[in-house]
Tab-separated table of C-alpha atoms in Angstrom:
chain	number	residue	atom	x	y	z
A	1147	UNK	CA	79.046	42.260	73.249
A	1148	UNK	CA	78.645	38.504	73.502
A	1149	UNK	CA	81.116	35.748	74.369
A	1150	UNK	CA	80.598	32.195	73.193
A	1151	UNK	CA	82.513	29.007	73.731
A	1152	UNK	CA	82.005	25.259	73.739
A	1153	UNK	CA	83.253	22.990	76.479
A	1154	UNK	CA	82.674	19.241	76.782
A	1155	UNK	CA	79.962	19.464	74.116
A	1156	UNK	CA	77.996	22.306	75.710
A	1157	UNK	CA	77.671	25.580	73.793
A	1158	UNK	CA	77.568	28.517	76.161
A	1159	UNK	CA	76.702	32.086	75.164
A	1160	UNK	CA	77.112	34.991	77.514
A	1161	UNK	CA	75.633	38.394	76.944
A	1162	UNK	CA	78.338	40.454	78.565
A	1163	UNK	CA	76.452	43.609	79.416
A	1164	UNK	CA	73.231	42.167	80.768
A	1165	UNK	CA	74.842	39.222	82.533
A	1166	UNK	CA	72.545	36.753	80.777
A	1167	UNK	CA	73.956	33.256	80.161
A	1168	UNK	CA	72.430	30.771	77.712
A	1169	UNK	CA	73.014	27.218	76.533
A	1170	UNK	CA	72.637	26.953	72.739
A	1171	UNK	CA	72.065	23.746	70.820
A	1172	UNK	CA	74.300	23.151	67.780
A	1173	UNK	CA	72.020	24.729	65.222
A	1174	UNK	CA	71.446	27.910	67.249
A	1175	UNK	CA	75.187	28.098	67.992
A	1176	UNK	CA	76.007	27.939	64.283
A	1177	UNK	CA	73.337	30.480	63.460
A	1178	UNK	CA	74.957	32.820	65.941
A	1179	UNK	CA	78.211	32.523	64.052
A	1180	UNK	CA	76.553	34.208	61.057
A	1181	UNK	CA	73.864	36.245	62.818
A	1182	UNK	CA	75.437	39.686	62.968
A	1183	UNK	CA	76.643	39.887	59.374
A	1184	UNK	CA	73.978	38.109	57.364
A	1185	UNK	CA	70.291	38.371	56.537
A	1186	UNK	CA	67.767	35.797	57.738
A	1187	UNK	CA	67.582	34.289	54.242
A	1188	UNK	CA	71.342	34.158	53.829
A	1189	UNK	CA	71.769	32.314	57.163
A	1190	UNK	CA	69.201	29.725	56.037
A	1191	UNK	CA	71.089	29.342	52.810
A	1192	UNK	CA	74.456	29.018	54.530
A	1193	UNK	CA	73.363	26.356	56.989
A	1194	UNK	CA	70.684	24.489	55.077
A	1195	UNK	CA	72.914	21.699	53.847
A	1196	UNK	CA	73.511	20.762	57.504
A	1197	UNK	CA	70.199	21.634	59.186
A	1198	UNK	CA	66.584	21.813	58.041
A	1199	UNK	CA	65.324	25.289	57.093
A	1200	UNK	CA	62.638	24.921	59.746
A	1201	UNK	CA	65.264	24.406	62.483
A	1202	UNK	CA	67.370	27.318	61.277
A	1203	UNK	CA	64.302	29.521	61.104
A	1204	UNK	CA	63.316	28.627	64.672
A	1205	UNK	CA	66.804	29.326	65.982
A	1206	UNK	CA	66.954	32.735	64.287
A	1207	UNK	CA	63.600	33.676	65.809
A	1208	UNK	CA	64.753	32.631	69.260
A	1209	UNK	CA	67.897	34.739	68.935
A	1210	UNK	CA	65.792	37.669	67.698
A	1211	UNK	CA	63.578	37.318	70.717
A	1212	UNK	CA	66.515	37.219	73.202
A	1213	UNK	CA	67.917	40.302	71.537
A	1214	UNK	CA	64.603	42.109	71.862
A	1215	UNK	CA	64.435	41.187	75.554
A	1216	UNK	CA	67.913	42.648	76.177
A	1217	UNK	CA	69.548	39.274	76.796
A	1218	UNK	CA	71.786	39.189	73.703
A	1219	UNK	CA	73.837	41.954	72.140
A	1220	UNK	CA	72.688	44.365	74.844
A	1221	UNK	CA	74.346	47.762	75.182
A	1222	UNK	CA	76.910	48.726	77.817
A	1223	UNK	CA	75.141	51.376	79.871
A	1224	UNK	CA	77.340	51.341	82.942
A	1225	UNK	CA	80.165	53.759	82.223
A	1226	UNK	CA	77.973	56.771	82.829
A	1227	UNK	CA	76.669	55.266	86.083
A	1228	UNK	CA	80.093	55.329	87.758
A	1229	UNK	CA	79.553	58.948	88.704
A	1230	UNK	CA	76.354	57.952	90.595
A	1231	UNK	CA	78.448	55.906	93.009
A	1232	UNK	CA	81.297	58.374	93.106
A	1233	UNK	CA	80.951	59.409	96.703
A	1234	UNK	CA	83.638	60.371	99.184
A	1235	UNK	CA	86.097	57.478	99.481
A	1236	UNK	CA	85.717	55.198	102.502
A	1237	UNK	CA	88.080	52.607	103.899
A	1238	UNK	CA	86.140	49.533	104.951
A	1239	UNK	CA	88.724	46.735	104.917
A	1240	UNK	CA	92.191	46.384	106.403
A	1241	UNK	CA	94.955	43.899	105.882
A	1242	UNK	CA	96.853	44.106	109.154
A	1243	UNK	CA	100.425	42.904	108.957
A	1244	UNK	CA	100.548	41.576	112.471
A	1245	UNK	CA	104.042	40.322	112.016
A	1246	UNK	CA	106.720	40.870	109.392
A	1247	UNK	CA	108.384	37.608	110.218
A	1248	UNK	CA	107.665	34.020	109.435
A	1249	UNK	CA	108.595	30.564	110.633
A	1250	UNK	CA	108.710	29.316	107.048
A	1251	UNK	CA	110.905	30.428	104.149
A	1252	UNK	CA	108.611	29.714	101.227
A	1253	UNK	CA	110.501	30.094	97.986
A	1254	UNK	CA	107.790	32.060	96.160
A	1255	UNK	CA	106.814	34.390	99.033
A	1256	UNK	CA	105.875	37.835	97.705
A	1257	UNK	CA	106.677	39.114	101.196
A	1258	UNK	CA	110.350	38.127	100.767
A	1259	UNK	CA	109.876	35.170	103.181
A	1260	UNK	CA	108.002	37.345	105.649
A	1261	UNK	CA	109.906	40.585	106.052
A	1262	UNK	CA	108.509	42.376	102.944
A	1263	UNK	CA	112.040	43.428	102.067
A	1264	UNK	CA	112.610	45.201	105.387
A	1265	UNK	CA	113.338	44.306	109.008
A	1266	UNK	CA	111.663	41.326	110.713
A	1267	UNK	CA	109.235	43.175	112.983
A	1268	UNK	CA	106.085	42.647	115.010
A	1269	UNK	CA	103.068	44.931	115.179
A	1270	UNK	CA	102.440	46.345	118.642
A	1271	UNK	CA	98.980	46.323	120.172
A	1272	UNK	CA	99.151	50.097	120.147
A	1273	UNK	CA	99.615	50.288	116.377
A	1274	UNK	CA	96.880	47.646	115.878
A	1275	UNK	CA	94.438	49.643	117.969
A	1276	UNK	CA	95.260	52.833	116.105
A	1277	UNK	CA	94.553	50.950	112.859
A	1278	UNK	CA	91.136	49.993	114.252
A	1279	UNK	CA	90.476	53.654	115.184
A	1280	UNK	CA	91.593	54.588	111.667
A	1281	UNK	CA	89.119	52.254	109.911
A	1282	UNK	CA	86.286	53.294	112.202
A	1283	UNK	CA	86.982	56.927	111.364
A	1284	UNK	CA	87.535	56.443	107.608
A	1285	UNK	CA	84.620	54.088	107.028
A	1286	UNK	CA	81.914	56.735	107.254
A	1287	UNK	CA	78.492	55.157	107.443
A	1288	UNK	CA	79.583	51.689	106.295
A	1289	UNK	CA	78.650	49.180	108.968
A	1290	UNK	CA	80.411	46.006	107.890
A	1291	UNK	CA	84.164	46.308	108.277
A	1292	UNK	CA	86.683	43.600	107.485
A	1293	UNK	CA	90.038	43.018	109.058
A	1294	UNK	CA	92.414	40.400	107.705
A	1295	UNK	CA	95.009	39.411	110.269
A	1296	UNK	CA	97.913	38.745	107.991
A	1297	UNK	CA	101.664	38.368	108.109
A	1298	UNK	CA	104.316	37.118	107.648
A	1299	UNK	CA	102.831	34.675	110.093
A	1300	UNK	CA	100.322	36.322	112.444
A	1301	UNK	CA	100.334	33.483	114.970
A	1302	UNK	CA	103.917	34.485	115.840
A	1303	UNK	CA	102.322	37.548	117.413
A	1304	UNK	CA	99.147	35.940	118.696
A	1305	UNK	CA	98.748	37.936	121.925
A	1306	UNK	CA	98.559	41.128	119.848
A	1307	UNK	CA	95.960	39.482	117.563
A	1308	UNK	CA	93.779	38.901	120.620
A	1309	UNK	CA	94.270	42.464	121.900
A	1310	UNK	CA	93.331	43.959	118.544
A	1311	UNK	CA	90.240	41.752	118.169
A	1312	UNK	CA	89.081	42.558	121.709
A	1313	UNK	CA	89.620	46.271	121.119
A	1314	UNK	CA	87.712	46.268	117.796
A	1315	UNK	CA	84.799	44.419	119.370
A	1316	UNK	CA	84.714	46.842	122.262
A	1317	UNK	CA	84.224	49.706	119.794
A	1318	UNK	CA	81.484	48.082	117.689
A	1319	UNK	CA	78.425	49.212	119.581
A	1320	UNK	CA	79.467	52.803	120.125
A	1321	UNK	CA	80.216	53.342	116.454
A	1322	UNK	CA	77.560	51.023	114.975
A	1323	UNK	CA	80.103	48.821	113.245
A	1324	UNK	CA	80.267	45.097	112.643
A	1325	UNK	CA	83.827	43.739	112.426
A	1326	UNK	CA	84.504	40.558	110.479
A	1327	UNK	CA	87.864	38.978	110.990
A	1328	UNK	CA	89.896	36.663	108.807
A	1329	UNK	CA	93.203	35.166	109.854
A	1330	UNK	CA	95.634	33.785	107.295
A	1331	UNK	CA	98.128	31.289	108.709
A	1332	UNK	CA	100.626	28.647	107.638
A	1333	UNK	CA	99.311	26.485	110.496
A	1334	UNK	CA	102.720	25.718	111.982
A	1335	UNK	CA	101.771	27.152	115.391
A	1336	UNK	CA	98.146	25.972	115.436
A	1337	UNK	CA	97.203	24.194	118.651
A	1338	UNK	CA	94.032	23.393	120.529
A	1339	UNK	CA	93.811	26.782	122.310
A	1340	UNK	CA	94.464	28.804	119.185
A	1341	UNK	CA	92.005	26.683	117.217
A	1342	UNK	CA	89.274	27.320	119.748
A	1343	UNK	CA	90.034	31.025	119.785
A	1344	UNK	CA	89.920	31.256	116.006
A	1345	UNK	CA	86.641	29.350	115.869
A	1346	UNK	CA	85.098	31.759	118.326
A	1347	UNK	CA	86.418	34.962	116.762
A	1348	UNK	CA	87.208	34.558	113.067
A	1349	UNK	CA	84.533	34.610	110.371
A	1350	UNK	CA	87.042	33.082	108.000
A	1351	UNK	CA	90.355	31.313	108.363
A	1352	UNK	CA	92.769	30.890	105.474
A	1353	UNK	CA	95.110	27.922	105.875
A	1354	UNK	CA	98.124	27.768	103.601
A	1355	UNK	CA	99.087	24.485	101.993
A	1356	UNK	CA	99.973	23.820	98.369
A	1357	UNK	CA	98.653	20.290	97.826
A	1358	UNK	CA	100.691	17.100	97.421
A	1359	UNK	CA	103.498	16.561	99.960
A	1360	UNK	CA	106.339	16.776	97.414
A	1361	UNK	CA	104.882	19.908	95.808
A	1362	UNK	CA	104.263	21.617	99.140
A	1363	UNK	CA	107.635	20.765	100.625
A	1364	UNK	CA	109.585	21.909	97.595
A	1365	UNK	CA	108.213	25.449	98.082
A	1366	UNK	CA	107.089	25.644	101.688
A	1367	UNK	CA	109.933	24.808	104.043
A	1368	UNK	CA	111.316	25.859	107.403
A	1369	UNK	CA	114.423	27.936	108.053
A	1370	UNK	CA	116.424	24.682	108.196
A	1371	UNK	CA	115.079	23.640	104.765
A	1372	UNK	CA	112.757	20.861	105.960
A	1373	UNK	CA	109.283	20.698	104.431
A	1374	UNK	CA	106.203	21.397	106.543
A	1375	UNK	CA	103.536	19.115	104.996
A	1376	UNK	CA	103.605	16.358	107.646
A	1377	UNK	CA	103.409	18.908	110.444
A	1378	UNK	CA	100.618	21.086	109.077
A	1379	UNK	CA	98.321	18.617	107.280
A	1380	UNK	CA	96.845	17.071	110.476
A	1381	UNK	CA	96.421	20.505	112.077
A	1382	UNK	CA	94.715	21.951	109.025
A	1383	UNK	CA	92.407	18.944	108.718
A	1384	UNK	CA	91.434	19.288	112.367
A	1385	UNK	CA	90.830	23.024	111.992
A	1386	UNK	CA	88.632	22.562	108.898
A	1387	UNK	CA	86.664	19.779	110.577
A	1388	UNK	CA	86.171	21.846	113.720
A	1389	UNK	CA	84.586	24.595	111.576
A	1390	UNK	CA	82.115	22.117	110.075
A	1391	UNK	CA	83.988	22.268	106.716
A	1392	UNK	CA	82.782	25.829	106.198
A	1393	UNK	CA	84.015	29.404	106.602
A	1394	UNK	CA	87.624	28.525	105.879
A	1395	UNK	CA	89.833	27.969	102.878
A	1396	UNK	CA	92.822	25.769	102.354
A	1397	UNK	CA	94.832	27.968	100.085
A	1398	UNK	CA	97.706	26.973	97.887
A	1399	UNK	CA	99.826	28.507	95.187
A	1400	UNK	CA	100.880	26.732	92.005
A	1401	UNK	CA	103.978	27.584	90.017
A	1402	UNK	CA	105.820	26.469	86.907
A	1403	UNK	CA	107.127	23.588	88.987
A	1404	UNK	CA	103.680	22.022	89.342
A	1405	UNK	CA	101.854	22.928	86.140
A	1406	UNK	CA	99.704	19.821	86.837
A	1407	UNK	CA	98.143	21.696	89.732
A	1408	UNK	CA	94.725	20.066	89.280
A	1409	UNK	CA	96.350	17.073	91.003
A	1410	UNK	CA	97.087	19.277	93.994
A	1411	UNK	CA	93.526	20.573	94.186
A	1412	UNK	CA	92.232	16.975	93.982
A	1413	UNK	CA	94.750	15.861	96.578
A	1414	UNK	CA	93.320	18.481	98.963
A	1415	UNK	CA	89.796	17.330	98.088
A	1416	UNK	CA	90.823	13.707	98.716
A	1417	UNK	CA	91.969	14.728	102.194
A	1418	UNK	CA	88.371	15.784	102.880
A	1419	UNK	CA	88.631	19.535	102.426
A	1420	UNK	CA	85.501	21.191	101.057
A	1421	UNK	CA	86.687	24.787	100.621
A	1422	UNK	CA	89.728	24.947	98.390
A	1423	UNK	CA	91.590	27.809	96.717
A	1424	UNK	CA	94.756	27.160	94.695
A	1425	UNK	CA	96.028	30.112	92.728
A	1426	UNK	CA	98.689	30.898	90.169
A	1427	UNK	CA	101.913	32.352	91.537
A	1428	UNK	CA	102.754	35.922	90.661
A	1429	UNK	CA	106.506	35.999	90.411
A	1430	UNK	CA	109.223	38.048	88.760
A	1431	UNK	CA	109.763	37.244	85.090
A	1432	UNK	CA	112.234	34.418	84.441
A	1433	UNK	CA	112.823	33.659	88.117
A	1434	UNK	CA	112.385	29.989	87.214
A	1435	UNK	CA	109.064	29.075	88.773
A	1436	UNK	CA	107.162	32.023	87.177
A	1437	UNK	CA	104.267	31.157	84.877
A	1438	UNK	CA	104.760	32.156	81.247
A	1439	UNK	CA	102.585	32.621	78.219
A	1440	UNK	CA	103.936	29.378	76.769
A	1441	UNK	CA	102.481	27.532	79.817
A	1442	UNK	CA	98.946	28.702	79.120
A	1443	UNK	CA	97.761	25.734	76.959
A	1444	UNK	CA	98.758	23.286	79.703
A	1445	UNK	CA	97.125	25.412	82.385
A	1446	UNK	CA	93.892	25.706	80.354
A	1447	UNK	CA	93.770	21.919	80.133
A	1448	UNK	CA	94.327	21.659	83.882
A	1449	UNK	CA	91.433	24.006	84.646
A	1450	UNK	CA	89.192	22.052	82.267
A	1451	UNK	CA	90.199	18.761	83.850
A	1452	UNK	CA	89.464	20.182	87.256
A	1453	UNK	CA	86.048	21.506	86.218
A	1454	UNK	CA	85.139	18.119	84.760
A	1455	UNK	CA	86.238	16.239	87.878
A	1456	UNK	CA	84.463	18.725	90.135
A	1457	UNK	CA	81.143	18.146	88.361
A	1458	UNK	CA	81.695	14.389	88.430
A	1459	UNK	CA	82.298	14.483	92.180
A	1460	UNK	CA	79.301	16.765	92.777
A	1461	UNK	CA	77.118	14.282	90.930
A	1462	UNK	CA	78.473	11.512	93.156
A	1463	UNK	CA	77.741	13.596	96.293
A	1464	UNK	CA	81.454	14.106	96.927
A	1465	UNK	CA	81.708	17.705	95.746
A	1466	UNK	CA	83.870	20.506	97.021
A	1467	UNK	CA	84.129	24.246	96.357
A	1468	UNK	CA	86.999	25.573	94.289
A	1469	UNK	CA	87.205	29.308	95.026
A	1470	UNK	CA	87.931	30.450	91.487
A	1471	UNK	CA	85.130	28.411	89.959
A	1472	UNK	CA	82.521	29.846	92.322
A	1473	UNK	CA	80.341	32.323	90.491
A	1474	UNK	CA	77.079	33.498	91.900
A	1475	UNK	CA	75.221	34.358	88.707
A	1476	UNK	CA	71.927	35.437	90.137
A	1477	UNK	CA	72.845	37.001	93.487
A	1478	UNK	CA	76.460	38.001	92.997
A	1479	UNK	CA	77.904	41.455	93.433
A	1480	UNK	CA	76.126	44.429	91.900
A	1481	UNK	CA	77.473	46.211	88.900
A	1482	UNK	CA	78.864	49.049	91.095
A	1483	UNK	CA	81.262	46.593	92.684
A	1484	UNK	CA	82.078	44.827	89.426
A	1485	UNK	CA	83.313	48.024	87.796
A	1486	UNK	CA	85.973	48.624	90.431
A	1487	UNK	CA	86.987	45.263	91.836
A	1488	UNK	CA	88.774	44.633	95.079
A	1489	UNK	CA	88.912	48.265	96.200
A	1490	UNK	CA	92.637	48.257	96.913
A	1491	UNK	CA	94.054	51.672	97.666
A	1492	UNK	CA	90.709	53.214	98.524
A	1493	UNK	CA	88.255	50.837	100.245
A	1494	UNK	CA	90.909	48.353	101.230
A	1495	UNK	CA	94.401	49.162	102.549
A	1496	UNK	CA	97.233	47.339	104.277
A	1497	UNK	CA	98.903	48.435	107.505
A	1498	UNK	CA	102.478	47.399	108.341
A	1499	UNK	CA	103.830	46.604	111.838
A	1500	UNK	CA	105.065	50.199	111.989
A	1501	UNK	CA	101.590	51.497	111.106
A	1502	UNK	CA	102.448	52.541	107.551
A	1503	UNK	CA	99.499	52.432	105.176
A	1504	UNK	CA	99.785	50.977	101.673
A	1505	UNK	CA	97.186	50.318	98.920
A	1506	UNK	CA	97.292	46.570	99.671
A	1507	UNK	CA	99.585	43.881	101.068
A	1508	UNK	CA	101.360	43.528	97.723
A	1509	UNK	CA	102.426	47.171	97.615
A	1510	UNK	CA	103.942	47.043	101.102
A	1511	UNK	CA	107.583	48.125	101.034
A	1512	UNK	CA	107.231	50.181	97.858
A	1513	UNK	CA	107.519	53.592	99.522
A	1514	UNK	CA	106.267	55.361	96.419
A	1515	UNK	CA	102.853	53.997	97.436
A	1516	UNK	CA	103.030	54.803	101.152
A	1517	UNK	CA	99.725	56.483	101.955
A	1518	UNK	CA	100.363	57.563	105.518
A	1519	UNK	CA	100.661	56.104	109.022
A	1520	UNK	CA	97.886	55.152	111.401
A	1521	UNK	CA	99.727	56.812	114.295
A	1522	UNK	CA	99.408	60.145	112.516
A	1523	UNK	CA	95.985	59.315	111.130
A	1524	UNK	CA	96.355	61.224	107.837
A	1525	UNK	CA	95.819	59.577	104.494
A	1526	UNK	CA	97.425	60.608	101.201
A	1527	UNK	CA	94.248	61.206	99.290
A	1528	UNK	CA	96.101	61.589	95.937
A	1529	UNK	CA	96.994	57.884	96.011
A	1530	UNK	CA	93.521	57.003	97.253
A	1531	UNK	CA	91.903	58.957	94.399
A	1532	UNK	CA	94.292	57.371	91.862
A	1533	UNK	CA	93.167	53.889	92.899
A	1534	UNK	CA	89.522	54.877	93.209
A	1535	UNK	CA	89.630	56.349	89.721
A	1536	UNK	CA	90.792	53.089	88.227
A	1537	UNK	CA	87.992	50.919	86.825
A	1538	UNK	CA	87.224	48.600	83.915
A	1539	UNK	CA	86.739	51.588	81.621
A	1540	UNK	CA	90.036	53.295	82.501
A	1541	UNK	CA	91.829	50.097	81.459
A	1542	UNK	CA	91.842	49.906	77.706
A	1543	UNK	CA	92.328	46.153	77.591
A	1544	UNK	CA	89.503	45.582	80.076
A	1545	UNK	CA	86.960	47.793	78.358
A	1546	UNK	CA	87.174	45.476	75.302
A	1547	UNK	CA	87.164	42.250	77.302
A	1548	UNK	CA	84.179	39.963	77.749
A	1549	UNK	CA	85.281	38.964	81.270
A	1550	UNK	CA	85.459	42.508	82.690
A	1551	UNK	CA	82.413	42.145	84.928
A	1552	UNK	CA	83.749	38.904	86.427
A	1553	UNK	CA	87.308	39.853	87.330
A	1554	UNK	CA	86.532	43.590	87.531
A	1555	UNK	CA	89.790	44.679	86.011
A	1556	UNK	CA	92.117	42.293	87.781
A	1557	UNK	CA	94.696	42.889	90.468
A	1558	UNK	CA	96.219	46.390	90.611
A	1559	UNK	CA	99.393	45.047	92.231
A	1560	UNK	CA	99.892	42.487	89.443
A	1561	UNK	CA	99.361	45.213	86.846
A	1562	UNK	CA	101.872	47.463	88.522
A	1563	UNK	CA	104.415	44.683	89.017
A	1564	UNK	CA	104.367	43.691	85.363
A	1565	UNK	CA	103.515	46.908	83.569
A	1566	UNK	CA	104.378	49.693	86.065
A	1567	UNK	CA	100.807	50.947	85.675
A	1568	UNK	CA	97.720	49.890	87.646
A	1569	UNK	CA	95.635	50.443	84.493
A	1570	UNK	CA	97.503	47.943	82.299
A	1571	UNK	CA	96.498	44.421	83.280
A	1572	UNK	CA	98.867	41.465	83.663
A	1573	UNK	CA	98.325	39.314	80.572
A	1574	UNK	CA	98.975	35.810	81.914
A	1575	UNK	CA	96.690	36.584	84.862
A	1576	UNK	CA	93.951	37.754	82.476
A	1577	UNK	CA	94.145	34.682	80.288
A	1578	UNK	CA	93.900	32.364	83.290
A	1579	UNK	CA	91.001	34.336	84.732
A	1580	UNK	CA	89.110	34.051	81.459
A	1581	UNK	CA	89.581	30.300	81.396
A	1582	UNK	CA	88.410	30.041	85.020
A	1583	UNK	CA	85.264	32.054	84.205
A	1584	UNK	CA	84.509	29.772	81.259
A	1585	UNK	CA	84.959	26.706	83.413
A	1586	UNK	CA	82.763	28.231	86.117
A	1587	UNK	CA	79.999	28.927	83.572
A	1588	UNK	CA	80.244	25.379	82.258
A	1589	UNK	CA	79.858	24.074	85.824
A	1590	UNK	CA	76.729	26.228	86.140
A	1591	UNK	CA	75.448	24.815	82.856
A	1592	UNK	CA	75.676	21.363	84.377
A	1593	UNK	CA	73.329	22.412	87.207
A	1594	UNK	CA	75.905	23.075	89.928
B	197	UNK	CA	62.442	28.000	73.603
B	198	UNK	CA	63.496	24.929	71.676
B	199	UNK	CA	67.095	25.752	70.780
B	200	UNK	CA	68.197	28.021	73.622
B	201	UNK	CA	68.016	27.433	77.357
B	202	UNK	CA	68.613	30.534	79.482
B	203	UNK	CA	70.386	29.718	82.742
B	204	UNK	CA	70.680	33.291	83.927
B	205	UNK	CA	68.735	36.431	83.024
B	206	UNK	CA	69.707	40.102	83.018
B	207	UNK	CA	70.970	40.121	86.569
B	208	UNK	CA	73.716	42.667	85.978
B	209	UNK	CA	71.343	45.219	84.585
B	210	UNK	CA	68.855	44.503	87.378
B	211	UNK	CA	71.596	45.151	89.950
B	212	UNK	CA	71.764	48.776	88.791
B	213	UNK	CA	68.573	49.397	90.746
B	214	UNK	CA	69.781	48.242	94.122
B	215	UNK	CA	73.557	48.414	93.805
B	216	UNK	CA	76.329	50.446	95.312
B	217	UNK	CA	75.696	50.189	99.034
B	218	UNK	CA	79.259	48.986	99.585
B	219	UNK	CA	78.447	46.762	102.541
B	220	UNK	CA	79.690	43.596	100.786
B	221	UNK	CA	82.891	41.721	101.393
B	222	UNK	CA	86.091	43.038	99.894
B	223	UNK	CA	87.039	40.470	97.309
B	224	UNK	CA	90.687	40.081	98.220
B	225	UNK	CA	89.911	39.350	101.862
B	226	UNK	CA	88.698	35.827	101.453
B	227	UNK	CA	91.062	33.453	99.789
B	228	UNK	CA	92.662	35.182	96.917
B	229	UNK	CA	95.657	37.195	97.809
B	230	UNK	CA	97.388	37.234	94.469
B	231	UNK	CA	94.631	37.145	91.875
B	232	UNK	CA	91.336	38.875	91.602
B	233	UNK	CA	87.942	37.303	91.244
B	234	UNK	CA	84.992	39.443	92.145
B	235	UNK	CA	82.042	37.566	90.676
B	236	UNK	CA	82.176	34.880	93.320
B	237	UNK	CA	81.327	37.295	96.134
B	238	UNK	CA	77.784	37.666	97.410
B	239	UNK	CA	75.557	40.676	97.602
B	240	UNK	CA	74.896	41.694	101.176
B	241	UNK	CA	71.287	42.447	100.352
B	242	UNK	CA	70.396	38.913	99.313
């Protein structure tokens, strides 16, 4: 399987199964159009009014040679390899819901403004420590373990954050584990002490802000309805600066109300941020701000505009990283990881303030997916096996898709939310992901 | 080659040889909490 597209005058050809990526000149690109269904002579005949027969001949030979080297039209040999990696499931990453409460009431919050559809509750240190015991026990021989300190707003329960981090670190040596912590915050409660603590203890910090003031404040407001931009922007800037503009993300969400989201990304870049992630909202159909299929052409243009501007700024020495355009072609994840994706429900689970275990933060509250409780320590292995068994080949749409090894089958929660089945992907999400991968490959083709 | 410039080789197929250790970052943990991108993660062995 190959995928080819042209963007800003560059013809890019990807060999899906080998991972090879090529830039084709116009003659080779047109030859490729006819390559599979025509003989050498016929291709020369078809294109000779436009190109010289010598050029067409050369291009055909180059394509033949790439094919022979396994870098074009290569076979998919991975489905049978899944079994090789099919070992006992391990849990190696936790999303700890430190607090099911929030000091903001963001309109689009998938956590129902912090409470995940339940009571506003705080995780106790006891539950947090049990969760750490749980991941140590369930992670087998995996050394690197990740814990995302998540909410609601985790800084509303900061003392417990500290207790959990101290506890995890105190267990590292005995069990030969290396904990990596991420904290996701809306920055409202950030202060000098918390900043210093986070810089000493968190490998990554995710700071929520949507972009331009008017866009942010329309969605991200306090209980009294006032926007938070003016309060959080200076704190987030200071935090990013104090981390040397690395190992953090400013993270925003765009909705139908700011389809021109490239302006929000560039606004964040203009504020000096170097690590930026702005993602499409996932919202109930027809809620108003949900993204729809009819919005796709505008969103494609926005991604293209952003890719173009990103390359321009990189050339000027003013570049930044946009999370969804970052693709590590040569040293990215191995094929084993690419077949299964984020690992939700088997390698990665979420734990609520009460200690309940769910496949990920987006399933929290849907009791059908409750996998157990860390206080009891037992895991529903049926749910775990169901998620583990899901891969790009169990999803019919994905198995035919050229982008399957880049998105790895998409988000199980999105699939379930829209299609009541983790194996049927969410269409709008897929289309946006494909456009992002194309833009990312174009950025690579420009040398960045 | 005159008409084709290869910017990446068969890295996916090559990763079959060393893959599957599972020590890498979980993709959802970094900055995407509502959409999935895996290809931007790094291999722990590099």
